[in-house]
mmCIF file of C-alpha atoms in Angstrom:
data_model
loop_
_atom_site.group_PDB
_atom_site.id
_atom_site.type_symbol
_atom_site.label_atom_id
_atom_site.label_comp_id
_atom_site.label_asym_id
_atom_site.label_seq_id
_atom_site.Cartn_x
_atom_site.Cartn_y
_atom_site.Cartn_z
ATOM 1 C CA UNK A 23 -19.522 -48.371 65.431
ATOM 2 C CA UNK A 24 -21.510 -50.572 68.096
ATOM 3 C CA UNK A 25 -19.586 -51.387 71.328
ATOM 4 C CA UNK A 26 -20.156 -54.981 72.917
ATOM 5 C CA UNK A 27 -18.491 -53.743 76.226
ATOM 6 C CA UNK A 28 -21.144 -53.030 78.547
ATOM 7 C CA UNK A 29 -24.339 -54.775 79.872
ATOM 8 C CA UNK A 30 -27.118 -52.804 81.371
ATOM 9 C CA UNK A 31 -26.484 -52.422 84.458
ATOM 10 C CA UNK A 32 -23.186 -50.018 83.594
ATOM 11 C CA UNK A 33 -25.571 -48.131 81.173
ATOM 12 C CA UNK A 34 -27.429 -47.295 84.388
ATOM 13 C CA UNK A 35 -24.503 -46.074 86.351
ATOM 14 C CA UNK A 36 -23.151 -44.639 82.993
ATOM 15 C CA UNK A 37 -26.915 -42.169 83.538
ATOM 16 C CA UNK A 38 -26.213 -41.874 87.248
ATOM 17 C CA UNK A 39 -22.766 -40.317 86.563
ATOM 18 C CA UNK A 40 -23.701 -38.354 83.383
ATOM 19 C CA UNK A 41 -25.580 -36.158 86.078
ATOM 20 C CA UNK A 42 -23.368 -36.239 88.813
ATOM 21 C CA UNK A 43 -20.730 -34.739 86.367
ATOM 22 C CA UNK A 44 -23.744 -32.018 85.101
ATOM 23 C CA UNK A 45 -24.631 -31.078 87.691
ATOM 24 C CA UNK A 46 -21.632 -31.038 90.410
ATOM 25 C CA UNK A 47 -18.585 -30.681 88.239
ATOM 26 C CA UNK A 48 -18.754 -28.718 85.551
ATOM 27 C CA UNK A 49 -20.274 -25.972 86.706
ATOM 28 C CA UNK A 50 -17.366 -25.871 89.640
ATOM 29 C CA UNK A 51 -14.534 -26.995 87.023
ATOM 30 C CA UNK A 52 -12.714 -23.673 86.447
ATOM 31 C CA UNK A 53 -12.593 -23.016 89.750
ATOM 32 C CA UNK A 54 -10.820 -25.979 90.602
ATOM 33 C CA UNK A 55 -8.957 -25.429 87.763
ATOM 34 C CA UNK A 56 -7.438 -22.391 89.562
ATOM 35 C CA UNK A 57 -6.774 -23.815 93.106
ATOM 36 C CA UNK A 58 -5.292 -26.941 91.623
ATOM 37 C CA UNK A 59 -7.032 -29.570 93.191
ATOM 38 C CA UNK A 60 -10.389 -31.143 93.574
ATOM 39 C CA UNK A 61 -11.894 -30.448 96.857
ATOM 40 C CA UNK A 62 -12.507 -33.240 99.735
ATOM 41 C CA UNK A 63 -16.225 -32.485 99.411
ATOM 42 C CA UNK A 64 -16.067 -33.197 96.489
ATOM 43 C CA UNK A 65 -14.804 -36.813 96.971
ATOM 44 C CA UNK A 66 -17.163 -37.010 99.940
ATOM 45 C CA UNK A 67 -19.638 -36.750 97.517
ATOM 46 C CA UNK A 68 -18.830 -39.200 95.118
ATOM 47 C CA UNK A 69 -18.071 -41.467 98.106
ATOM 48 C CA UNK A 70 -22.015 -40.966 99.303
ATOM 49 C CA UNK A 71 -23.247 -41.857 95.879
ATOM 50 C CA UNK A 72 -20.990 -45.118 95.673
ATOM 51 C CA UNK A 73 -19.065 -43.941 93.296
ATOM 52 C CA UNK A 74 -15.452 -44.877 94.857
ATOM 53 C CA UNK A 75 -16.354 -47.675 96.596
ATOM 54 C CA UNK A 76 -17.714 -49.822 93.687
ATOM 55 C CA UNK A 77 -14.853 -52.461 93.909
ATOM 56 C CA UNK A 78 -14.967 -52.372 97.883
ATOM 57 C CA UNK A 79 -16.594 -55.609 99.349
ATOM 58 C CA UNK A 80 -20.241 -54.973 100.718
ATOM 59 C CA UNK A 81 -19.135 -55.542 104.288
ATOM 60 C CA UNK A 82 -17.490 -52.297 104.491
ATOM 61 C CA UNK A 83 -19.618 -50.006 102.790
ATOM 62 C CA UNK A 84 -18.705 -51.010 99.369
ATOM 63 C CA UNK A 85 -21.015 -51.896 96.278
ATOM 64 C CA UNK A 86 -19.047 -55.455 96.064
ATOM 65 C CA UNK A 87 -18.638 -54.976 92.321
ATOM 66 C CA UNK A 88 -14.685 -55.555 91.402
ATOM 67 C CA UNK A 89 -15.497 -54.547 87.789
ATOM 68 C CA UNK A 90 -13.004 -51.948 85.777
ATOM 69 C CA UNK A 91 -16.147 -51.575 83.299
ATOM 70 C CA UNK A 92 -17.523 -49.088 85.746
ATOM 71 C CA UNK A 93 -14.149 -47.439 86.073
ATOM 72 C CA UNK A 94 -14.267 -46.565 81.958
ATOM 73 C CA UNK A 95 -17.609 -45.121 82.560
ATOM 74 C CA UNK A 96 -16.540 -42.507 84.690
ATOM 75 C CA UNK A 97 -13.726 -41.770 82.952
ATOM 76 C CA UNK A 98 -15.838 -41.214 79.280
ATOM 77 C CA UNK A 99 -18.534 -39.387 80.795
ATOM 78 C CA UNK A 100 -15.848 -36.972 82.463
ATOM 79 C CA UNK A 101 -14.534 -36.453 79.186
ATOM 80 C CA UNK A 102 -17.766 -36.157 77.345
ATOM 81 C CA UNK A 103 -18.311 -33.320 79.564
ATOM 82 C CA UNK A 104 -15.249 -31.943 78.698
ATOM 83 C CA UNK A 105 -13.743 -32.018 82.007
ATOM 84 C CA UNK A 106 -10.994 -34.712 83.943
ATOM 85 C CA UNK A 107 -11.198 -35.860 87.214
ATOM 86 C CA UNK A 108 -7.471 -37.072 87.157
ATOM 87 C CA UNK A 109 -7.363 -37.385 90.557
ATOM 88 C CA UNK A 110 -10.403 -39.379 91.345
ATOM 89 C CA UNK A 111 -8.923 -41.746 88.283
ATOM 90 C CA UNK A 112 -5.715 -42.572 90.110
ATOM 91 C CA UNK A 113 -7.469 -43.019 93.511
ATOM 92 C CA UNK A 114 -9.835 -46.111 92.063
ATOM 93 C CA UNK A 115 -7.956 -47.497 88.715
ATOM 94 C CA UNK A 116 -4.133 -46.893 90.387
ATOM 95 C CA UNK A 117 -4.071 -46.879 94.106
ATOM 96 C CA UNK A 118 -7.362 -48.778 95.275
ATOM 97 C CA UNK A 119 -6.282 -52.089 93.511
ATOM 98 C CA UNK A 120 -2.933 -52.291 95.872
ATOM 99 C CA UNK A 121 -5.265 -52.081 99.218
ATOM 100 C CA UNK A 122 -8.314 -54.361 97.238
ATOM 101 C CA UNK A 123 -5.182 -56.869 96.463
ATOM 102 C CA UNK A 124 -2.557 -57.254 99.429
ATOM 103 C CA UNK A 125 -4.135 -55.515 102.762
ATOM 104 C CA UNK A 126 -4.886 -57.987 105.507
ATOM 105 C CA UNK A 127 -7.619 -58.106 107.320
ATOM 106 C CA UNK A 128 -6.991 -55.715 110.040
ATOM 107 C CA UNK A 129 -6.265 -52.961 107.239
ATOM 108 C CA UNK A 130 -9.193 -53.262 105.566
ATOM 109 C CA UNK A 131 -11.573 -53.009 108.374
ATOM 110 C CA UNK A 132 -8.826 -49.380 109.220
ATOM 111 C CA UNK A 133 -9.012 -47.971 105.833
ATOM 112 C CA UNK A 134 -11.586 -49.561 103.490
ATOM 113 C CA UNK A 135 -15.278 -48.003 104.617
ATOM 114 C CA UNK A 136 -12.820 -44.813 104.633
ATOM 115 C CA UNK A 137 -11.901 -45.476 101.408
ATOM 116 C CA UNK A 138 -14.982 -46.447 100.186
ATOM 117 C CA UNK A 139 -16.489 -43.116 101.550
ATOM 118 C CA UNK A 140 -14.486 -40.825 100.230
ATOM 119 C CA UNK A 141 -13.346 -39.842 104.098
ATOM 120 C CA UNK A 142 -9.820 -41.287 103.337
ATOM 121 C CA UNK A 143 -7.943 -40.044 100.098
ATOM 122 C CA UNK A 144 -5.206 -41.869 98.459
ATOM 123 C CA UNK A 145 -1.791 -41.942 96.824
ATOM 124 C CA UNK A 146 1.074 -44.039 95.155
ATOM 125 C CA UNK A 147 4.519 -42.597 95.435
ATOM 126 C CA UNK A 148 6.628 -44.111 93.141
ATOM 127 C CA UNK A 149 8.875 -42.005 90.637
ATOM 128 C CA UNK A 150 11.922 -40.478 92.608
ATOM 129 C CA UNK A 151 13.930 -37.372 91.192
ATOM 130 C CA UNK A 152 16.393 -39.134 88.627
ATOM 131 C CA UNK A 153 14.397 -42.625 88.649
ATOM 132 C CA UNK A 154 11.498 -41.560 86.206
ATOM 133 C CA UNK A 155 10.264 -45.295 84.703
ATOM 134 C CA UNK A 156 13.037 -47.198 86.180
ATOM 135 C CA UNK A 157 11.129 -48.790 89.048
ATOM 136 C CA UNK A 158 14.461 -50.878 89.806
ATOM 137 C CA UNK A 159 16.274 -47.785 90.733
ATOM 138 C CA UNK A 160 14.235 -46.587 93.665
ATOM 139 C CA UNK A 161 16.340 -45.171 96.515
ATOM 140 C CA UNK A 162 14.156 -44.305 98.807
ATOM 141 C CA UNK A 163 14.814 -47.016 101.730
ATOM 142 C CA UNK A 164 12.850 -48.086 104.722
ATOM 143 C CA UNK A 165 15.165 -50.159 107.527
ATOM 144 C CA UNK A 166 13.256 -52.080 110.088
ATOM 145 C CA UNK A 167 13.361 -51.367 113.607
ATOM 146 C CA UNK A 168 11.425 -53.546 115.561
ATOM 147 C CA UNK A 169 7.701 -52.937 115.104
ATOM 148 C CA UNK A 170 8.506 -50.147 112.455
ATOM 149 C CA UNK A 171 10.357 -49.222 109.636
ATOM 150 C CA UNK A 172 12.665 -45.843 109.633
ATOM 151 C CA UNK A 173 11.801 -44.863 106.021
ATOM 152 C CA UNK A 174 13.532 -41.793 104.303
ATOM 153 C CA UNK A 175 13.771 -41.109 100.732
ATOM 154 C CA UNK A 176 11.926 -37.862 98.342
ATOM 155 C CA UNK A 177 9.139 -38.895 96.045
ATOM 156 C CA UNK A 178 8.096 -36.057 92.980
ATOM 157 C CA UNK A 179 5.450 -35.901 90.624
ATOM 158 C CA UNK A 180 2.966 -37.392 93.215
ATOM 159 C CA UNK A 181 -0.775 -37.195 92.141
ATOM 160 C CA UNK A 182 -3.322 -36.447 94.674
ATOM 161 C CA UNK A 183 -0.158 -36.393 96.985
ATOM 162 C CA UNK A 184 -1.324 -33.154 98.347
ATOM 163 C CA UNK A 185 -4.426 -34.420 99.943
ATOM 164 C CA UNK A 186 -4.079 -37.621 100.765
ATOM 165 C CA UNK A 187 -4.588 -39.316 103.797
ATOM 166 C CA UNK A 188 -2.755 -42.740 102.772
ATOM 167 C CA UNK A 189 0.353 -42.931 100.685
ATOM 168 C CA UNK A 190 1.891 -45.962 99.473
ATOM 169 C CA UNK A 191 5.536 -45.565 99.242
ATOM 170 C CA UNK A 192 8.108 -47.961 97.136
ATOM 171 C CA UNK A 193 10.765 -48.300 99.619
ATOM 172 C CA UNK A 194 13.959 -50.441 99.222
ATOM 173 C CA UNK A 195 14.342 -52.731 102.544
ATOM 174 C CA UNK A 196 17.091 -54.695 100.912
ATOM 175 C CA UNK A 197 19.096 -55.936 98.177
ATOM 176 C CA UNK A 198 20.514 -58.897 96.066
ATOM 177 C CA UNK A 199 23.348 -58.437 94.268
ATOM 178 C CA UNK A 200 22.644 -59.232 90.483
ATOM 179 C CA UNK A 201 18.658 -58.446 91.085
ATOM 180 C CA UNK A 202 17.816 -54.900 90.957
ATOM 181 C CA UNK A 203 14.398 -55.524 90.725
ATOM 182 C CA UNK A 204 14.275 -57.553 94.504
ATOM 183 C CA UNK A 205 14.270 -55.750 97.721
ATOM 184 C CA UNK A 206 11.368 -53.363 97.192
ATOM 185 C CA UNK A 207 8.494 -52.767 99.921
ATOM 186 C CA UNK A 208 4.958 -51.502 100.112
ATOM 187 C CA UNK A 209 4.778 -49.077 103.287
ATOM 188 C CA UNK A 210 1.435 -47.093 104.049
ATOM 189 C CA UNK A 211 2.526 -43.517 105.014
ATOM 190 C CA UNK A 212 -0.627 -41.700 106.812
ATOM 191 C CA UNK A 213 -0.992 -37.967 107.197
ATOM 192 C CA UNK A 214 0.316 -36.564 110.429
ATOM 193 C CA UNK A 215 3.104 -39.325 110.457
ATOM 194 C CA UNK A 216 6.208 -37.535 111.519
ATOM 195 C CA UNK A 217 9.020 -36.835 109.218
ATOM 196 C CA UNK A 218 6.308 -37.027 106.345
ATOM 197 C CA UNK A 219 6.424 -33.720 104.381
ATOM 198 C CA UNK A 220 4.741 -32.733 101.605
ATOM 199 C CA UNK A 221 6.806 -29.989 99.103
ATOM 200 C CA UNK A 222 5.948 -28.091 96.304
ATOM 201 C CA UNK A 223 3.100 -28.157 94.579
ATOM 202 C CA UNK A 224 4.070 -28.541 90.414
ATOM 203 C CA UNK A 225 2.927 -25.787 88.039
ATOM 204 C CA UNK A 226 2.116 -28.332 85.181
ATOM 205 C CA UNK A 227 1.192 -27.213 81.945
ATOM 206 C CA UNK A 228 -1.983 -29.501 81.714
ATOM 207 C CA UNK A 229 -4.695 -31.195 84.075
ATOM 208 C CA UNK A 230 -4.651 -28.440 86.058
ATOM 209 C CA UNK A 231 -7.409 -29.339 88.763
ATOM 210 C CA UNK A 232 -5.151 -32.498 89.364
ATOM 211 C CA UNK A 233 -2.841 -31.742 92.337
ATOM 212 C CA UNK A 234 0.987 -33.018 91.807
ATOM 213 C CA UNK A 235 3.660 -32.285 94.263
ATOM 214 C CA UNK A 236 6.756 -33.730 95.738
ATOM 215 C CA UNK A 237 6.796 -35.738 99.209
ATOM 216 C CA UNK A 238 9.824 -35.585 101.714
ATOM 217 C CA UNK A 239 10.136 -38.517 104.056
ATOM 218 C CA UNK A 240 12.969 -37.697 106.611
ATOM 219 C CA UNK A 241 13.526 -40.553 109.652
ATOM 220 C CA UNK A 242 9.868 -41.753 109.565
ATOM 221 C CA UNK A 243 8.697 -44.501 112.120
ATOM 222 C CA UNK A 244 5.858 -46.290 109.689
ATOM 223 C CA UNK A 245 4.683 -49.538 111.403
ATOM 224 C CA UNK A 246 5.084 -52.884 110.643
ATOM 225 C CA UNK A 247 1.133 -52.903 110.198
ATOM 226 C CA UNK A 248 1.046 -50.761 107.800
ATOM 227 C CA UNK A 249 3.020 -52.882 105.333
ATOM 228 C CA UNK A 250 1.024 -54.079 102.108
ATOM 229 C CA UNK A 251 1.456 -57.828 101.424
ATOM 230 C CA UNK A 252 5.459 -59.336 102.037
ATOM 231 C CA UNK A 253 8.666 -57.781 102.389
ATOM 232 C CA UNK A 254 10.785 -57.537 99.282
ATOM 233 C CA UNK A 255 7.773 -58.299 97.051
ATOM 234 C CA UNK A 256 6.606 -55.142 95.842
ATOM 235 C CA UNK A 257 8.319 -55.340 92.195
ATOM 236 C CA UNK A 258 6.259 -58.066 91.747
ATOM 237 C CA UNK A 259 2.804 -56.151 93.089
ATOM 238 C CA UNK A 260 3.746 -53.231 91.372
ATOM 239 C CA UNK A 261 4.095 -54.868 87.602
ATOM 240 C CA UNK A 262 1.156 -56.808 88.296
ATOM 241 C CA UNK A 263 -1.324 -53.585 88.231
ATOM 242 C CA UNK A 264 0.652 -51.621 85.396
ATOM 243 C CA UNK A 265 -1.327 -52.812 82.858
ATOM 244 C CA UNK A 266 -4.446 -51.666 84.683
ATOM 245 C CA UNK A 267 -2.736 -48.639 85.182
ATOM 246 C CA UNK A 268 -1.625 -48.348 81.421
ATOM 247 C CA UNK A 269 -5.074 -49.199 80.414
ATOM 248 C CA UNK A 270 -6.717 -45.512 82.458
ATOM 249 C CA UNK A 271 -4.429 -43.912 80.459
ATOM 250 C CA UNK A 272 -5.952 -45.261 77.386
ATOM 251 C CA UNK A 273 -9.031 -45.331 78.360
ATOM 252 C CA UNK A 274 -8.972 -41.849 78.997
ATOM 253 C CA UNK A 275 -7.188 -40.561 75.677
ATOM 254 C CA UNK A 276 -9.660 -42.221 73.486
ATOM 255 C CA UNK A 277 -12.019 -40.501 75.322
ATOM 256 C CA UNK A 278 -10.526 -37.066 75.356
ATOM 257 C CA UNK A 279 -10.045 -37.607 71.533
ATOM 258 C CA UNK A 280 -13.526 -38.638 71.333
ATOM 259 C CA UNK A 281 -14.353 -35.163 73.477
ATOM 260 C CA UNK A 282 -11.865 -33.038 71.127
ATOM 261 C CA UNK A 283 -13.648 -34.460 67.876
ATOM 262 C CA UNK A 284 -17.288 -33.406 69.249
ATOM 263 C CA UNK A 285 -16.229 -30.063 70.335
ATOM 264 C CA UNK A 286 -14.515 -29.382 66.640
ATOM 265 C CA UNK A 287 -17.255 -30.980 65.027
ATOM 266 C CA UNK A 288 -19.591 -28.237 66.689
ATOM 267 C CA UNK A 289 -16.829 -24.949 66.137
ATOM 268 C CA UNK A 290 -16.259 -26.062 62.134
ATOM 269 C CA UNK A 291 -19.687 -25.830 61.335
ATOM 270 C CA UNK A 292 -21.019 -22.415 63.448
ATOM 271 C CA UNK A 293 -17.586 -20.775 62.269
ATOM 272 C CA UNK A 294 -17.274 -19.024 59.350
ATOM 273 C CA UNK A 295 -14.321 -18.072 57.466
ATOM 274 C CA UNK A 296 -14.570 -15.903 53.881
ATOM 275 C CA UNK A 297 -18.646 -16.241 54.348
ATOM 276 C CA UNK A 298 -18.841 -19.777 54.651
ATOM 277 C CA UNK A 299 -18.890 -22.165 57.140
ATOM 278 C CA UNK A 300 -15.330 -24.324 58.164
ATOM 279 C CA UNK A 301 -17.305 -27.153 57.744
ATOM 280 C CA UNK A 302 -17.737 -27.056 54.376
ATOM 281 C CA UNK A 303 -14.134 -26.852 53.178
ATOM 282 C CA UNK A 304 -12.469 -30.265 51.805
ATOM 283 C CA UNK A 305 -9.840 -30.120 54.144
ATOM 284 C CA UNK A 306 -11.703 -29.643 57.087
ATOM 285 C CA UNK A 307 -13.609 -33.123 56.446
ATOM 286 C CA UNK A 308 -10.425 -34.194 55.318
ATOM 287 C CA UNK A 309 -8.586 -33.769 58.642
ATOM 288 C CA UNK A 310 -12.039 -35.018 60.389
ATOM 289 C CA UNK A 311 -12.823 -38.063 58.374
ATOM 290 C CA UNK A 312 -8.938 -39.349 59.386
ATOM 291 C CA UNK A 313 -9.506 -38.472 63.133
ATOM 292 C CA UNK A 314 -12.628 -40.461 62.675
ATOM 293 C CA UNK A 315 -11.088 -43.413 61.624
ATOM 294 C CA UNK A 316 -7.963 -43.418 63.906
ATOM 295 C CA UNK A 317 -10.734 -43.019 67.079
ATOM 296 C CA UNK A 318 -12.903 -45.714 65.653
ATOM 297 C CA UNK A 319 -9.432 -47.640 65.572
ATOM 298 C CA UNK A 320 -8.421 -47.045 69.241
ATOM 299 C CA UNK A 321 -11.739 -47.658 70.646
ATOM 300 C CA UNK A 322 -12.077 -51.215 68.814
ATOM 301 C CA UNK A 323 -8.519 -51.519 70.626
ATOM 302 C CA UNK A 324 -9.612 -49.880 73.821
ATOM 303 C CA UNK A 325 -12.940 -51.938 74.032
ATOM 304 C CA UNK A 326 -11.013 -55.255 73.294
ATOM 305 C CA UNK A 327 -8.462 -54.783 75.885
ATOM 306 C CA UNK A 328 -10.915 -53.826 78.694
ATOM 307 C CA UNK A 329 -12.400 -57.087 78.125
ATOM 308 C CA UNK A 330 -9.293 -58.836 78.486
ATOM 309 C CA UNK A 331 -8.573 -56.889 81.599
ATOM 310 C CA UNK A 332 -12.075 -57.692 83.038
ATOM 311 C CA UNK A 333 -11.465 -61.591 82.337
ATOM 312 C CA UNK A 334 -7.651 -61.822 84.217
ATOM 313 C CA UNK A 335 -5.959 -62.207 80.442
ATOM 314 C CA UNK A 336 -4.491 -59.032 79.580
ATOM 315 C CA UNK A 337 -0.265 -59.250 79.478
ATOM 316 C CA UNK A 338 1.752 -55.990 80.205
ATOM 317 C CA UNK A 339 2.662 -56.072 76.613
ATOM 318 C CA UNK A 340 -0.599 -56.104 75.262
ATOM 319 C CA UNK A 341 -1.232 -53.068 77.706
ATOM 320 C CA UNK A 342 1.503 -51.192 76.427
ATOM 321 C CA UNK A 343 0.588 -51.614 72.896
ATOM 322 C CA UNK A 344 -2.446 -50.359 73.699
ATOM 323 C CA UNK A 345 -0.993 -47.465 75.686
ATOM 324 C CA UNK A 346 1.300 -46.310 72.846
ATOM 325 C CA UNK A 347 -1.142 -46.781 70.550
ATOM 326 C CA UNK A 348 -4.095 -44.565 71.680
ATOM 327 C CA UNK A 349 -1.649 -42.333 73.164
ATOM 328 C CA UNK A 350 -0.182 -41.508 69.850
ATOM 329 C CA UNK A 351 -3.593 -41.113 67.967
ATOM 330 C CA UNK A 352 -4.457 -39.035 70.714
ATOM 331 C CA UNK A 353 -1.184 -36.543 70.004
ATOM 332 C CA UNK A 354 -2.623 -36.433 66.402
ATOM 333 C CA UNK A 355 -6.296 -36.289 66.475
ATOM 334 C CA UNK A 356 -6.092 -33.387 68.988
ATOM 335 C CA UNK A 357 -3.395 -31.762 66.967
ATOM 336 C CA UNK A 358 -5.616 -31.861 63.849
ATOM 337 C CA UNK A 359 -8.535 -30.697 65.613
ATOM 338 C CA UNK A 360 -6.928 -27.644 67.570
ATOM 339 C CA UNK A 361 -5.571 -26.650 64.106
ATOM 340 C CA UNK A 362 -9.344 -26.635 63.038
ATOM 341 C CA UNK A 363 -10.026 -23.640 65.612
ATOM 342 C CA UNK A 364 -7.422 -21.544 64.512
ATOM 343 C CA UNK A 365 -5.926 -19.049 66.742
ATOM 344 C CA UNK A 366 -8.645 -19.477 68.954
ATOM 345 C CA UNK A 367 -7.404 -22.989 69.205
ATOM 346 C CA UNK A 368 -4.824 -21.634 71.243
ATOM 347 C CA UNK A 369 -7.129 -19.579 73.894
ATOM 348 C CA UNK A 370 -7.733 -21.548 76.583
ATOM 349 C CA UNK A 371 -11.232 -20.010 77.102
ATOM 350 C CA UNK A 372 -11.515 -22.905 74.670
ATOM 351 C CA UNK A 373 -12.122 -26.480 75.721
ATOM 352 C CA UNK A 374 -9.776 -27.357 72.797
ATOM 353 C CA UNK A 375 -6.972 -25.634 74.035
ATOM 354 C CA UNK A 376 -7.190 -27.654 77.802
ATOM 355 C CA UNK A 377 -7.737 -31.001 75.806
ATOM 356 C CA UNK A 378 -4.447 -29.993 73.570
ATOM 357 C CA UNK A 379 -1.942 -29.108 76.841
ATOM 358 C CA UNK A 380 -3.975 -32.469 78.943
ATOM 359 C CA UNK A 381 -2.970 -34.948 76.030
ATOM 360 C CA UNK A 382 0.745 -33.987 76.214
ATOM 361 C CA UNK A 383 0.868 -36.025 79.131
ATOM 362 C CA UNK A 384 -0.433 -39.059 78.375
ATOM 363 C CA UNK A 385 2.777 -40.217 75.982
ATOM 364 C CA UNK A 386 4.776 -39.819 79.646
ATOM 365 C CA UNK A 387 3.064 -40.939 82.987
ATOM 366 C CA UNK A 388 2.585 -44.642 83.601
ATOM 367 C CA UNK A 389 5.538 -45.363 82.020
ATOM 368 C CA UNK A 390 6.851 -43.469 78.393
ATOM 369 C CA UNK A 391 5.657 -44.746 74.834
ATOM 370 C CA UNK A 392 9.606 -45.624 74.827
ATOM 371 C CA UNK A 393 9.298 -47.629 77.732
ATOM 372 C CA UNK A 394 6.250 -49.182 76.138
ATOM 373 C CA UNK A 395 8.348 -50.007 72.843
ATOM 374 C CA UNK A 396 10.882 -51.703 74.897
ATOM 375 C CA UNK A 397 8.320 -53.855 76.643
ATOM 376 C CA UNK A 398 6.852 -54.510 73.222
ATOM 377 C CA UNK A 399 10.517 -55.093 72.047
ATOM 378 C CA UNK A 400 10.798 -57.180 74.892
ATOM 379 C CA UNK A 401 7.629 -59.603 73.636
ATOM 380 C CA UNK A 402 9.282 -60.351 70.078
ATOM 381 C CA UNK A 403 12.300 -61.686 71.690
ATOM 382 C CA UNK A 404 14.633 -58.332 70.720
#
């Protein structure tokens, strides 16, 4: 099905990263795989190629280009490689648009040409142990003290917590009785700060080269300067990016799907089961033809809603339809396929088998597909 989503010039940088990914991450993928994390070269790297500082005005080393278009092409041609680069994801389509949006002008010239270079790696700490989606609930609490604020509080399930140079806490700095939602802050943690700890490292069972830990912060002096946009107003900040953030995760599982299809397309018809091929069996294009369709589905859905997102019009209920939708076709379409493979579907020497345990994810982070059906509930008027 033709896609009306991008001009020429993302074609370009779709060719530009097509070979970046070739040549510099997949034949280093399984070793990051093992150590967990994608290595600061690595981002360097990118960063010298302008490839994370595409939304970063010009003036500090940016390519001036504020366009999430160039996001999605990252993301599909990491998937079309079979590979995910989870953590550059959340660094550009999840924590970049919070400094792009509220940092003053003294904070950009600090952090942005380090952002932009890959020199300075990012974070969002949000979720709290018992919080999960519940944004309102956050505990974690920052007082002011003069030119600081003493923050303490525990963060967990942190992406690209472990090497990050910048972490943007949610910290409760006051309350209103009858308004859970008010009283929440946007405080810039750096490395080194003291009382900032960084815990475990999570054994997940999926995106392995993604690093996700826990963060302590116990009596930490963060300054008043490091505070992104007003006091109290982060609940507002915060649910104005979810449905950029909702969208990534879309994004990416229609890709994934569209990875787990190709790779299954290429097993069924090389393997061979009673002396002929997989292929040729009715359920096998069966199960195919319906994964077919649901993708073509998602992507019309996907495409649609990126160009909403591009223009300024895209609600948070529209984004979590989308969410739950290509989340859930996702579940399937990589269920089917997996099944295709057999028990080698369940090797992970198998590119299947990482795409199966990766998706299992998606239905959770950025907010639950039964958090989306309340917000979806929510636009009916139930």
């Amino acid at each position: 099905m033709r896609r009306d989503v991008f001009t020429a010039d993302h074609e370009d940088f779709r060719e530009l990263v097509r070979d970046v990914v070739a040549k510099e991450v997949v034949p280093h993928y399984a070793e990051w795989e093992k150590a967990g994390r994608l290595p600061r070269s690595f981002f360097e790297r990118l960063g010298s190629l302008g490839l994370l500082g595409m939304a970063v005005p010009e003036e500090y080393g940016g390519g001036g280009q504020p366009d999430y278009r160039y996001n999605v092409v990252l993301q599909e041609e990491a998937a079309r490689a079979l590979v995910t680069l989870g953590t550059v994801r959340t660094q550009l389509d999840v924590v970049l648009p919070y400094f792009l949006a509220y940092a003053d002008q003294q904070q950009r010239a600090r952090w942005f040409p380090g952002l932009a270079s890959g020199r300075l790696l990012t974070a969002i700490a949000m979720t709290e142990p018992g919080t999960g989606s519940d944004l309102a609930g956050i505990r974690t609490t920052a007082v002011r003290d003069g030119d600081a604020y003493v923050l303490n509080g525990a963060k967990t399930f942190i992406t690209g917590g472990l090497l990050a140079d910048l972490v943007i806490v949610v910290a409760r700095t006051g309350d209103e009785p009858g308004d859970r939602r008010a009283g929440l802050t946007l405080l810039v943690v750096e490395d080194g700060m003291p009382g900032f700890t960084r815990g475990r490292e999570l054994d997940k069972m999926g995106i392995k080269a993604q690093d996700t830990v826990e963060l302590a912060f116990d009596d930490v002096r963060v300054p008043v300067a490091n505070r992104l946009g007003e006091e109290g107003a982060a609940f507002g900040y915060l649910g104005h990016n979810l449905p950029q953030e909702r969208m990534t995760v879309a994004v990416g599982s229609v890709a994934q799907t569209r990875a787990a299809l190709g790779t299954t397309l290429a097993y069924v018809k090389e393997r061979k089961v009673f002396g002929t091929a997989v292929a040729s069996f009715q359920n096998t294009k069966f199960e195919l033809a319906a994964v077919e369709a649901e993708l073509e589905a998602a992507q019309a859905v996907v495409d649609r809603a990126v160009l909403e997102l591009v223009d300024g019009r895209l609600s948070g209920a529209d984004a979590a339809k989308v969410k739950l939708f290509c989340t859930e076709v996702q579940a399937r379409a990589v269920d089917r396929c997996l099944q295709l493979f057999g028990g080698y579907g369940y090797m992970l020497e198998y590119p299947i088998a990482r795409l199966y345990t990766d998706a299992r994810i998606t239905r959770i982070y950025a907010g639950t597909s039964e958090v989306m059906k309340v917000i979806i509930a929510k636009s009916l008027g139930l």
